[in-house]
XYZ file of N, CA and C in Angstrom:
768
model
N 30.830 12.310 85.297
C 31.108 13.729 85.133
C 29.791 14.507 84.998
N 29.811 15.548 86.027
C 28.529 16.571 85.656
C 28.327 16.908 84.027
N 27.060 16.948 83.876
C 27.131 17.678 82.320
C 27.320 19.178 82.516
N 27.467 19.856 81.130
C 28.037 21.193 81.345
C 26.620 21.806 80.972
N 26.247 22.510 82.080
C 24.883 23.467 81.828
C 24.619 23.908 80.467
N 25.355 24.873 79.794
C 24.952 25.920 78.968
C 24.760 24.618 77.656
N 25.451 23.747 77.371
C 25.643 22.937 76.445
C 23.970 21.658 76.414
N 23.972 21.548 77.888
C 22.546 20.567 78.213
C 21.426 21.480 77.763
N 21.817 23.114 77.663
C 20.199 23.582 77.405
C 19.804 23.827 76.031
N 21.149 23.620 75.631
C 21.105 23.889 73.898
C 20.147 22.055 73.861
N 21.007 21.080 74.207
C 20.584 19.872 73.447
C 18.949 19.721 74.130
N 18.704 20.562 75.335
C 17.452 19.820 75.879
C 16.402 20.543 74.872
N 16.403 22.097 74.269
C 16.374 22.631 73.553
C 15.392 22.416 72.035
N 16.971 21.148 71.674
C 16.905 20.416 70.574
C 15.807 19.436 70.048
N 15.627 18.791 71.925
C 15.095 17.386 71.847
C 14.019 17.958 71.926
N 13.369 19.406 72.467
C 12.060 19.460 72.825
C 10.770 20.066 71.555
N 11.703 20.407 71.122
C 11.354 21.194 69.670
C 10.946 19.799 68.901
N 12.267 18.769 68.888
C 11.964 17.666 68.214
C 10.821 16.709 68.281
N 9.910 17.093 69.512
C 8.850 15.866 69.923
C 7.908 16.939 69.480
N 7.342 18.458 69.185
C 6.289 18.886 69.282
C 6.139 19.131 67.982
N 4.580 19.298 67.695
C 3.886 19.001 66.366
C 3.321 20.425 65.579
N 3.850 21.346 66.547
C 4.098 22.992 65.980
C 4.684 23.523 67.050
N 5.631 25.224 65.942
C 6.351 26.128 66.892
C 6.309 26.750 67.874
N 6.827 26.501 68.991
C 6.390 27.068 70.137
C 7.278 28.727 70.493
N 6.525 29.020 71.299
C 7.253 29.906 71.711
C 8.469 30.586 72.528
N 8.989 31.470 73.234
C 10.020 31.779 74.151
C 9.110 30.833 75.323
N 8.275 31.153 75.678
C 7.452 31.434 77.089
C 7.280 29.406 76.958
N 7.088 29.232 76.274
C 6.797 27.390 75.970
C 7.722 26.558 75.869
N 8.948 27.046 75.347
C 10.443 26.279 75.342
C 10.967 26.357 76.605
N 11.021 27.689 77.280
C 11.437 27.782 78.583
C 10.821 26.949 79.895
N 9.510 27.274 79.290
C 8.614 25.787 80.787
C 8.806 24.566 79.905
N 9.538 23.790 78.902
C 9.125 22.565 78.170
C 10.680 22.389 79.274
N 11.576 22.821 79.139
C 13.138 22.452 79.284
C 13.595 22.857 81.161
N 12.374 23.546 81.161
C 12.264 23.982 83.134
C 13.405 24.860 83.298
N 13.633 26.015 82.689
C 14.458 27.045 82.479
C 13.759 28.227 82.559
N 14.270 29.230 82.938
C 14.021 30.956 82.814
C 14.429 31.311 81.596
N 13.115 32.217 81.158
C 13.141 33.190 79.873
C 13.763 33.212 79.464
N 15.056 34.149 80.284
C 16.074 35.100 80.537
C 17.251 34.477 79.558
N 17.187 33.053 80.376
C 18.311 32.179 80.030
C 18.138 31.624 78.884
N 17.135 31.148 78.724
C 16.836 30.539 77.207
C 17.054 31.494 75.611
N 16.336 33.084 76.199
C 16.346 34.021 75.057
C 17.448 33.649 74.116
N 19.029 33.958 74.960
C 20.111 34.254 74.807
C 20.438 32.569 73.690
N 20.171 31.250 74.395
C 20.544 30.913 73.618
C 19.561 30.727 72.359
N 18.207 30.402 72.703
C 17.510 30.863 71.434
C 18.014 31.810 70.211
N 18.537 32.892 70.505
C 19.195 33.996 69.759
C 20.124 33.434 68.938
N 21.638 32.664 69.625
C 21.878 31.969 68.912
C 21.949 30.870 68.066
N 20.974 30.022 68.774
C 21.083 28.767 67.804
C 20.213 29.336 66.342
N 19.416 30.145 66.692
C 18.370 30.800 65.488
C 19.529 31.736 64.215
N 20.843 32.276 64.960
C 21.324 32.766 64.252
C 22.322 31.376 63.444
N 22.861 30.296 64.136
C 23.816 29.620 63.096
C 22.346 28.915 62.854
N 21.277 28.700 62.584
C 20.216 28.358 61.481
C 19.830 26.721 62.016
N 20.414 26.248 63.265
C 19.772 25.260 64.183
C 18.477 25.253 64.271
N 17.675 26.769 64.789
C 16.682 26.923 64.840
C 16.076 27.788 64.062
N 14.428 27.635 63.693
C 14.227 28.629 62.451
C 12.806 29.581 63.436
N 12.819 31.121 63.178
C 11.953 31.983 64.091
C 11.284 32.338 63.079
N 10.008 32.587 62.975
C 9.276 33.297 62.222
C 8.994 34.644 62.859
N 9.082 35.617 62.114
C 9.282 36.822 62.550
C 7.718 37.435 62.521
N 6.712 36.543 62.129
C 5.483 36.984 62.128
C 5.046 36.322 63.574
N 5.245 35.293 63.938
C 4.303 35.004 64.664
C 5.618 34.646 66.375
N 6.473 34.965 66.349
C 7.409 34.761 67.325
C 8.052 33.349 67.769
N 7.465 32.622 67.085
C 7.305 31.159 67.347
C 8.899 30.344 66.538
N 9.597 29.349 67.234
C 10.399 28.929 66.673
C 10.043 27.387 66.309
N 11.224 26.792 65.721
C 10.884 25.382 65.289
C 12.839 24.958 64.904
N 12.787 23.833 64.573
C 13.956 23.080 64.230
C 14.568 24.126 62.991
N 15.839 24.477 62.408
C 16.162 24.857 61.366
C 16.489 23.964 60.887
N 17.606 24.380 59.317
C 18.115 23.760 58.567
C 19.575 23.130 58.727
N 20.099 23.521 59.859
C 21.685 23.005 59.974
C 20.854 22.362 60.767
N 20.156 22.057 61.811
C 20.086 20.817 62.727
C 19.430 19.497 61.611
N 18.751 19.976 60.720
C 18.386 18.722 59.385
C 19.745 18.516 59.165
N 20.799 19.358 58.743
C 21.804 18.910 57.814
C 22.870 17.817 59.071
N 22.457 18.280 60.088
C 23.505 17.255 61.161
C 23.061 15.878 61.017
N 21.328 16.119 61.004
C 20.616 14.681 61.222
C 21.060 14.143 60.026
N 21.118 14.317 59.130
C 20.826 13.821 57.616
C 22.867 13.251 57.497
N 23.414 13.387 57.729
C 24.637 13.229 57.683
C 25.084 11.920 58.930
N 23.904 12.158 60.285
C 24.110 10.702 60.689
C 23.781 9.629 60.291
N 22.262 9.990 59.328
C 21.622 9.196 58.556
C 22.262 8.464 57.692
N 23.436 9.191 57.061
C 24.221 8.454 56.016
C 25.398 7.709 56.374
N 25.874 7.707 57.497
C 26.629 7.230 58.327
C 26.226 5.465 59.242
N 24.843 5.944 59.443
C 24.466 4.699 60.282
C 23.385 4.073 59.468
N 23.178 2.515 59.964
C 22.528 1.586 59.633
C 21.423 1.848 60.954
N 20.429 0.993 60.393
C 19.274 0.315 60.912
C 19.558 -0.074 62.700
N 20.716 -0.948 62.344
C 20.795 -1.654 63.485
C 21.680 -0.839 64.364
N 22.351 0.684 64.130
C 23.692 1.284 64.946
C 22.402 2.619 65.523
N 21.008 2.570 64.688
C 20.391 3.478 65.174
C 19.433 2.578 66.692
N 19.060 1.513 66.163
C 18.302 0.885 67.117
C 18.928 0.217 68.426
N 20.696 -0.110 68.325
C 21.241 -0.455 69.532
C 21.078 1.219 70.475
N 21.066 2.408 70.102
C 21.173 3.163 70.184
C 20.344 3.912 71.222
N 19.238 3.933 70.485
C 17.482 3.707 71.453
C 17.509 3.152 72.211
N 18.011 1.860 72.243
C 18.026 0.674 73.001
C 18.409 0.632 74.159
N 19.701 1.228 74.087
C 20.307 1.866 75.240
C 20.155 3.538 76.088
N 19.272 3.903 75.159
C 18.245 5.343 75.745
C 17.618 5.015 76.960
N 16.605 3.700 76.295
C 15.572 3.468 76.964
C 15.966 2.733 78.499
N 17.297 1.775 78.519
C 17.430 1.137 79.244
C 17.986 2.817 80.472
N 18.508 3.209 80.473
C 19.000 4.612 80.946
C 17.596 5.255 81.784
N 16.700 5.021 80.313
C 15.680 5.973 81.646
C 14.429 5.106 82.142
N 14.579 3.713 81.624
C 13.656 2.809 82.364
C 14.446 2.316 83.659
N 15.709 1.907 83.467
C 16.449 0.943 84.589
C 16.125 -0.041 84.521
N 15.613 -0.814 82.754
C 15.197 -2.074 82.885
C 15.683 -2.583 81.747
N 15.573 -4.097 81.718
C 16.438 -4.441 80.508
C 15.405 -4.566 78.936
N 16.047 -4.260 78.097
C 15.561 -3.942 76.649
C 15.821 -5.092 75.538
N 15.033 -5.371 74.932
C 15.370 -6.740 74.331
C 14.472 -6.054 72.439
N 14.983 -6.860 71.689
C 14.593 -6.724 70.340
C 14.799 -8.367 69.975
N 13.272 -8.483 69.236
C 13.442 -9.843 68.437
C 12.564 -9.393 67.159
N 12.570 -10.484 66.232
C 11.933 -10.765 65.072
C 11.360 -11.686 64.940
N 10.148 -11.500 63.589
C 9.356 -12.916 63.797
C 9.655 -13.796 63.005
N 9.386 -14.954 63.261
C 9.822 -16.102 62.268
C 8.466 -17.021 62.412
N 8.105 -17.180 61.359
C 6.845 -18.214 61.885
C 6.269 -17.602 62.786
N 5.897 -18.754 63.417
C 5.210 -18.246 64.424
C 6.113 -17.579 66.102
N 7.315 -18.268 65.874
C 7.811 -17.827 66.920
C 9.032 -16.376 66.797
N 9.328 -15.648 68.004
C 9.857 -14.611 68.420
C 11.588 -15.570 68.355
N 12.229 -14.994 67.290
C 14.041 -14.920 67.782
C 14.260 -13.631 68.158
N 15.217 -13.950 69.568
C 15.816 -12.628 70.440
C 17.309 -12.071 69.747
N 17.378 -11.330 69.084
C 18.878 -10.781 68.108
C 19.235 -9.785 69.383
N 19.040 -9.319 69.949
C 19.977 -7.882 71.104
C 18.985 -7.961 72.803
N 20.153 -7.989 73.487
C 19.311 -7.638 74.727
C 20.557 -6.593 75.306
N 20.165 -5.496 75.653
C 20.583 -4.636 76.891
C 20.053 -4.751 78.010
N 20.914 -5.045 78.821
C 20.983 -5.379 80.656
C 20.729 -4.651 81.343
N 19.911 -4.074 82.317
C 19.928 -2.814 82.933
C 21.297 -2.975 83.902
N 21.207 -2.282 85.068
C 21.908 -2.005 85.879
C 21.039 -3.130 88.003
N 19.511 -3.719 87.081
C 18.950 -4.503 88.173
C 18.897 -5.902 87.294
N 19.851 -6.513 86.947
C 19.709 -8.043 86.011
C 18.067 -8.749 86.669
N 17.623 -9.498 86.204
C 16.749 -10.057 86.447
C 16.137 -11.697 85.471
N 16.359 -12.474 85.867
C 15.781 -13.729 85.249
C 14.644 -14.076 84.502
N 15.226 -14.661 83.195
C 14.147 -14.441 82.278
C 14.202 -15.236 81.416
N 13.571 -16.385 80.290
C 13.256 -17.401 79.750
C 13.859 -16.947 78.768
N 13.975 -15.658 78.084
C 14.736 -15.417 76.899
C 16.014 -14.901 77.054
N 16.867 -14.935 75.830
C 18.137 -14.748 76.283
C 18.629 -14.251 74.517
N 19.133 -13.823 74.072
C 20.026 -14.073 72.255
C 20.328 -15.234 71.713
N 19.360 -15.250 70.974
C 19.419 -16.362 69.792
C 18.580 -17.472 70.624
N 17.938 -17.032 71.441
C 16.672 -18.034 71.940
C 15.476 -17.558 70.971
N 14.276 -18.765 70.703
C 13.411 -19.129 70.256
C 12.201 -18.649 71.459
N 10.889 -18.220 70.963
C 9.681 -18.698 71.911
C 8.746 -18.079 71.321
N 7.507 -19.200 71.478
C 6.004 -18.736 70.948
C 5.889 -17.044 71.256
N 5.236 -16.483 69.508
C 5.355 -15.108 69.575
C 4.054 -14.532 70.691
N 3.124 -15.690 70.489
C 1.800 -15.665 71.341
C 2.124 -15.063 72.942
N 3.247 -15.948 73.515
C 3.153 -15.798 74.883
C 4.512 -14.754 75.363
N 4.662 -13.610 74.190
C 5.600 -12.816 74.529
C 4.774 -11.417 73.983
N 5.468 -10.421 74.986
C 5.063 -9.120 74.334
C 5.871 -8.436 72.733
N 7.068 -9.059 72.945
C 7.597 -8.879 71.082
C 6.758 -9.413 70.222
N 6.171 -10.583 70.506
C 5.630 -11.306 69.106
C 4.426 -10.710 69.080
N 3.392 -10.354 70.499
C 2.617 -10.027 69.797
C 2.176 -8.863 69.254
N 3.304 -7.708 69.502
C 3.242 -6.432 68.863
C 3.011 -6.914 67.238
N 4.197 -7.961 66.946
C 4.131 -8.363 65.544
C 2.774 -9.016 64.809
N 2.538 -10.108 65.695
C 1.259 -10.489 65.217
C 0.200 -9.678 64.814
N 0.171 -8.921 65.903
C -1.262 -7.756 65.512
C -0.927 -7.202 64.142
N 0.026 -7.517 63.498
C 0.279 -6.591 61.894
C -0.144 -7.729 60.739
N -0.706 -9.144 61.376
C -0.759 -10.412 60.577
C -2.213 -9.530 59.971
N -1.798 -9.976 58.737
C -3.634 -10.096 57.957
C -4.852 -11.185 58.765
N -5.648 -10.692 58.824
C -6.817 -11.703 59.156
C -6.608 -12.683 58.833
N -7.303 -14.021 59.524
C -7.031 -15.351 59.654
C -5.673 -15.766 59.462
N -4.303 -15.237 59.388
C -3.417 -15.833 59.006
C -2.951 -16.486 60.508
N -3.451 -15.900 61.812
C -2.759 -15.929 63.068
C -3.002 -17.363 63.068
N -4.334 -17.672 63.428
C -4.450 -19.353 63.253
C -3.863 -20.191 62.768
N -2.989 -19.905 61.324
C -2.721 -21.145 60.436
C -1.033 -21.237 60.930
N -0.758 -19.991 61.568
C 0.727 -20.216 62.608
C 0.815 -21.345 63.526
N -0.662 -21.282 64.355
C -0.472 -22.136 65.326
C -1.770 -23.640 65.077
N -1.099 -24.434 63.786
C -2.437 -25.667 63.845
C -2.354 -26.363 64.905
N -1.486 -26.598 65.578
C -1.240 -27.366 66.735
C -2.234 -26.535 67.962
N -2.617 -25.427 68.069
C -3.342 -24.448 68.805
C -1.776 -24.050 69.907
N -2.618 -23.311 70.711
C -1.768 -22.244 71.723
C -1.279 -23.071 72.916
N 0.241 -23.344 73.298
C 0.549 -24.353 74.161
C 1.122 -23.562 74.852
N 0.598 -23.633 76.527
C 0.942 -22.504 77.751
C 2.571 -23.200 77.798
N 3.804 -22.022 78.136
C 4.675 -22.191 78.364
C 4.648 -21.465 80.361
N 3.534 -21.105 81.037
C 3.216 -20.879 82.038
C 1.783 -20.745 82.402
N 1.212 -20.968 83.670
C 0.013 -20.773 83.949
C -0.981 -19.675 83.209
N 0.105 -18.710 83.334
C -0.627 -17.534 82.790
C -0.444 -16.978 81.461
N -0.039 -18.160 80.507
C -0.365 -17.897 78.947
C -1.529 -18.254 78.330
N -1.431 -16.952 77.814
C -2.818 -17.331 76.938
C -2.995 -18.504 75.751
N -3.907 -19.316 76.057
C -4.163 -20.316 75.162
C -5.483 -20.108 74.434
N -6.221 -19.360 74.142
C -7.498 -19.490 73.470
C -6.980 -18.593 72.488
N -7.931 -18.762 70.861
C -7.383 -17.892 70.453
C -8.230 -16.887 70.561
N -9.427 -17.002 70.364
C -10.051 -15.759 70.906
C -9.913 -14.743 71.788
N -9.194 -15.360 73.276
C -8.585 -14.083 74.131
C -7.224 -13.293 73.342
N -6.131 -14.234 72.714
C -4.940 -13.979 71.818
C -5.836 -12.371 70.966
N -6.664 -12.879 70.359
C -7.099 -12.052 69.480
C -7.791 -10.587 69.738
N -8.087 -10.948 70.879
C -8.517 -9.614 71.650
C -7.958 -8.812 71.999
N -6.445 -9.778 72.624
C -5.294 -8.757 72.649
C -4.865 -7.926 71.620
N -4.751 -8.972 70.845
C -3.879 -7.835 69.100
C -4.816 -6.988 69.184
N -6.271 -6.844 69.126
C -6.866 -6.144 68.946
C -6.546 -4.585 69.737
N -6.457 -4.969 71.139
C -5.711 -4.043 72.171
C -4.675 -3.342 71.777
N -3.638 -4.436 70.891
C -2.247 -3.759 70.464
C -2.374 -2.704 69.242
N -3.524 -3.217 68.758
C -3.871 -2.153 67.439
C -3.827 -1.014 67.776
N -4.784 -0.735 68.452
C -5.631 0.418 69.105
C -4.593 0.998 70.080
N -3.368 0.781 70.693
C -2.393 1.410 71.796
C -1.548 1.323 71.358
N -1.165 0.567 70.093
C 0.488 0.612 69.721
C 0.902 -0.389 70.378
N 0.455 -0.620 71.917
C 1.776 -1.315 72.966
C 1.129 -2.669 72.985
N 1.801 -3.699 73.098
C 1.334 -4.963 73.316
C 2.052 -5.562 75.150
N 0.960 -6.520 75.815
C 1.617 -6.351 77.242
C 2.109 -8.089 77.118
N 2.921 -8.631 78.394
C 2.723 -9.878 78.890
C 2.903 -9.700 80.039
N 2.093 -10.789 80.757
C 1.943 -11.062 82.330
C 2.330 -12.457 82.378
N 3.710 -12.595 82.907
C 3.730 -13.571 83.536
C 3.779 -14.950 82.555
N 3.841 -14.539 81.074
C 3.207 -15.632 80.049
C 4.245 -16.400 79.407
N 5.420 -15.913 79.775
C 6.496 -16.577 79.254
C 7.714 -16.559 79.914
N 7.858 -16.018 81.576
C 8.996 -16.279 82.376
C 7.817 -16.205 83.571
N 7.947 -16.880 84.558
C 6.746 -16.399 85.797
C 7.649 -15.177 86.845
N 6.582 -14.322 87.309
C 7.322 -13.452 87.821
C 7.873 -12.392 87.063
N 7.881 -12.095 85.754
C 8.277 -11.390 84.969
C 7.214 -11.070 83.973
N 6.814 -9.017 83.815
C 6.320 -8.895 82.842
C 6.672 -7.566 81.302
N 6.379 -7.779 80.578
C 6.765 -7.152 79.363
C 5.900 -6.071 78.714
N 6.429 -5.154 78.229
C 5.876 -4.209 77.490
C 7.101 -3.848 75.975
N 6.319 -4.342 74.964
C 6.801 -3.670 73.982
C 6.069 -3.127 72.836
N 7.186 -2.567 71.427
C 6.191 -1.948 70.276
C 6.873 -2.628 69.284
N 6.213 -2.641 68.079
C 6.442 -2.913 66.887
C 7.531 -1.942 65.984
N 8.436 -2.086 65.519
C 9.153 -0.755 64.642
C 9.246 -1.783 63.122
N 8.600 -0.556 62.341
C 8.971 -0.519 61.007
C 8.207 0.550 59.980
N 8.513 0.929 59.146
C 7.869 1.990 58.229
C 6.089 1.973 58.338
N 5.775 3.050 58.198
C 4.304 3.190 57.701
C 3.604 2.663 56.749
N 2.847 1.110 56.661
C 2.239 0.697 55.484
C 3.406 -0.695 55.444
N 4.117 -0.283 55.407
C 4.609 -2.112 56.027
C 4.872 -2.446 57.103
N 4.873 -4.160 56.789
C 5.249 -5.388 57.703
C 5.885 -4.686 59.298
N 6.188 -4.854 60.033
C 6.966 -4.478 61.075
C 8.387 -5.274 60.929
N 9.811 -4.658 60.969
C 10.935 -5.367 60.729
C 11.728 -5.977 62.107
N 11.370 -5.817 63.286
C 11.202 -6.099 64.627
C 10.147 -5.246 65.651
N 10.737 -5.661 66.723
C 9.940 -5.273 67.836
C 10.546 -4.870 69.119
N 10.777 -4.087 69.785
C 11.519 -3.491 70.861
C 10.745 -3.340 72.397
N 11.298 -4.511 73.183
C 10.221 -4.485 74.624
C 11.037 -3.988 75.789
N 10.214 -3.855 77.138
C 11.291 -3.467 78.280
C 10.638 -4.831 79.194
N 11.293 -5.555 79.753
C 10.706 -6.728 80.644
C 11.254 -6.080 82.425
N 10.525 -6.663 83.220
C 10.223 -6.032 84.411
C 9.973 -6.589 85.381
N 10.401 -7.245 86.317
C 9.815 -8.253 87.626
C 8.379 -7.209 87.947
N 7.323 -8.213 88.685
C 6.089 -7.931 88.807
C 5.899 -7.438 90.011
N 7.172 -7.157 90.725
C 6.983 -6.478 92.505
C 7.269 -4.829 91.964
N 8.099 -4.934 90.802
C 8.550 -3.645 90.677
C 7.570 -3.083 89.342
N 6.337 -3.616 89.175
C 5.350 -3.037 88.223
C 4.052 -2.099 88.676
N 4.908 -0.975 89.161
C 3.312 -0.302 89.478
C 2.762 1.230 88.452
N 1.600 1.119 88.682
C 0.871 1.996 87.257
C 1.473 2.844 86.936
N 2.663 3.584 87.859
C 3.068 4.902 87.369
C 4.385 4.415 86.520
N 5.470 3.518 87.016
C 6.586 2.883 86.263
C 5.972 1.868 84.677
N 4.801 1.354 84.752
C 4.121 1.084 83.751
C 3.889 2.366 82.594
N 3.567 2.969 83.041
C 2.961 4.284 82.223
C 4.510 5.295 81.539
N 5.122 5.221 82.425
C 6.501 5.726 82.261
C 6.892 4.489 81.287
N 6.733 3.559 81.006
C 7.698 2.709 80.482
C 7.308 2.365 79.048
N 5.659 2.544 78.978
C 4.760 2.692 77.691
C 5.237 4.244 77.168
N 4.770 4.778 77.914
C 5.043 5.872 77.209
C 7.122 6.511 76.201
N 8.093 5.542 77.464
C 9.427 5.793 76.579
C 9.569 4.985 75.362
N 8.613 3.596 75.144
C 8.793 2.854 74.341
C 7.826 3.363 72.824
N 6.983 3.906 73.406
C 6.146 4.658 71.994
C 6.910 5.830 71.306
N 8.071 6.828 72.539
C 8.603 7.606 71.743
C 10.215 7.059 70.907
N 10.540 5.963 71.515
C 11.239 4.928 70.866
C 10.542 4.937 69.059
N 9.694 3.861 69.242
C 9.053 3.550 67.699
C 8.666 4.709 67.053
N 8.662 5.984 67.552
C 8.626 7.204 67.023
C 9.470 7.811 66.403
N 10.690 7.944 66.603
C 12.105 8.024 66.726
C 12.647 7.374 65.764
N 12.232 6.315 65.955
C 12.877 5.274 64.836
C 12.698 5.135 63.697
N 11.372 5.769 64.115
C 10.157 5.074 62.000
C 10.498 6.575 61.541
N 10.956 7.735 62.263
C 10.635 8.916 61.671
C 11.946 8.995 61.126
N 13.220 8.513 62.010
C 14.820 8.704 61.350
C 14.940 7.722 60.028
N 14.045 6.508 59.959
C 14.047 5.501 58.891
C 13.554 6.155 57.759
N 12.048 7.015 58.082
C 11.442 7.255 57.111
C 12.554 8.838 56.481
N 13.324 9.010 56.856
C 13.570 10.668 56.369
C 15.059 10.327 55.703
N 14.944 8.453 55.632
C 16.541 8.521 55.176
C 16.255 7.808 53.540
N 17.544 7.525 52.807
C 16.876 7.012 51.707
C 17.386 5.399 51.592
N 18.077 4.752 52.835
C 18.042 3.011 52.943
C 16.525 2.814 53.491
N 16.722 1.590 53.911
C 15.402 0.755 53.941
C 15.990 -0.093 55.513
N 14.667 -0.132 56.298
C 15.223 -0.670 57.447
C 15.385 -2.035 57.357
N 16.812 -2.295 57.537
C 16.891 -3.822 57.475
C 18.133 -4.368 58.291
N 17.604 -5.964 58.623
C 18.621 -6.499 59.795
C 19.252 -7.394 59.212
């Protein structure tokens, strides 16, 4: 079913206000949502009047109001951890077209708890309630990179055992990566734990702690080029954004 215009510009509206880090204006909401002035004023007018949106009358500029908090805050009390993250989960698969997987760490290795399927299935070493070195996956090593110093080593005394050509076994390259994952948020795999298949995911959990999983998009390697890469980093960072910010504004604790 078509969506209904006037209703898509309120929510696109919603969402756009929701990603920016101050109030924008008529002239800035209207190019954020790819709409005319004209059209936007009108509903601007109203959502500002039932208190959705809040206008400052000094500087023209709007922002989120207080009934769109009181909607959020009421799903907040309604849903868990896990009814917000199947949720995302299935966002992302929508506007990647790829399948979405969440695991946790255990030891040293990655358990897979949820996978969403896209609409292009594709073959892959992990599956729900499968096991695999966190090393040679992009879930684990979003996680790892959150290990305290020296602890990564004492995971693996046996050292790093390739589950494909192209896993990393040293730990020094391992470590370079986390280092990578620090610094980008995103952690990658090539090829390191299904051949022919590669991964991008992030870490989700509160600010100042542990990470409580990890949320990736996996991808055959014919269909990986820089711009679907970049598109796919970039939906998964506003994912862990999304998530840590609805966790952090509620008063449970994220847990699986």
């Amino acid at each position: 079913m078509k969506e209904h215009a006037p209703t898509q510009r309120v929510l696109d509206i919603l969402e756009f206000l929701s990603k920016q880090e101050a109030p924008c204006t008529l002239t800035e909401i209207a190019a954020g949502i790819g709409a005319s002035k004209s059209t936007v004023f009108a509903v601007l007018h109203t959502m500002a009047q039932r208190r959705f949106l809040h206008l400052d009358p000094a500087t023209d500029r709007y922002s989120l109001g207080i009934s769109a908090f009181s909607v959020g805050s009421a799903y907040l009390e309604q849903a868990d951890f896990l009814t917000l993250l199947r949720g995302e989960m299935r966002s992302v698969v929508e506007d990647c077209g790829e399948i979405c997987q969440m695991g946790i760490l255990e030891g040293g290795e990655v358990l897979y708890l949820i996978k969403i399927d896209a609409p292009q299935p594709i073959r892959m070493a992990s599956f729900v309630g499968k096991r695999l070195p966190a090393y040679a996956t992009a879930l684990g090593k979003a996680m790892l990179a959150a290990l305290p110093a020296g602890q990564l080593r004492a995971l693996y005394p046996r050292g790093l055992e390739p589950l494909t050509a192209q896993t990393v076994t040293d730990f020094d390259k391992l470590e370079a990566q986390l280092e990578e994952v620090r610094r980008t948020g995103i952690a990658a795999e090539q090829e390191e734990s299904s051949e022919m298949i590669c991964c991008y995911a992030v870490a989700v959990g509160r600010p100042g702690e542990r990470p409580v999983c990890s949320v990736s998009v996996s991808l055959p390697v014919f269909r990986q080029t820089p711009e679907r890469v970049e598109a796919i980093r970039r939906r998964l960072l506003e994912a862990k954004a999304r998530l840590e910010r609805l966790t952090s504004a509620s008063s449970w604790r994220m847990e699986l």
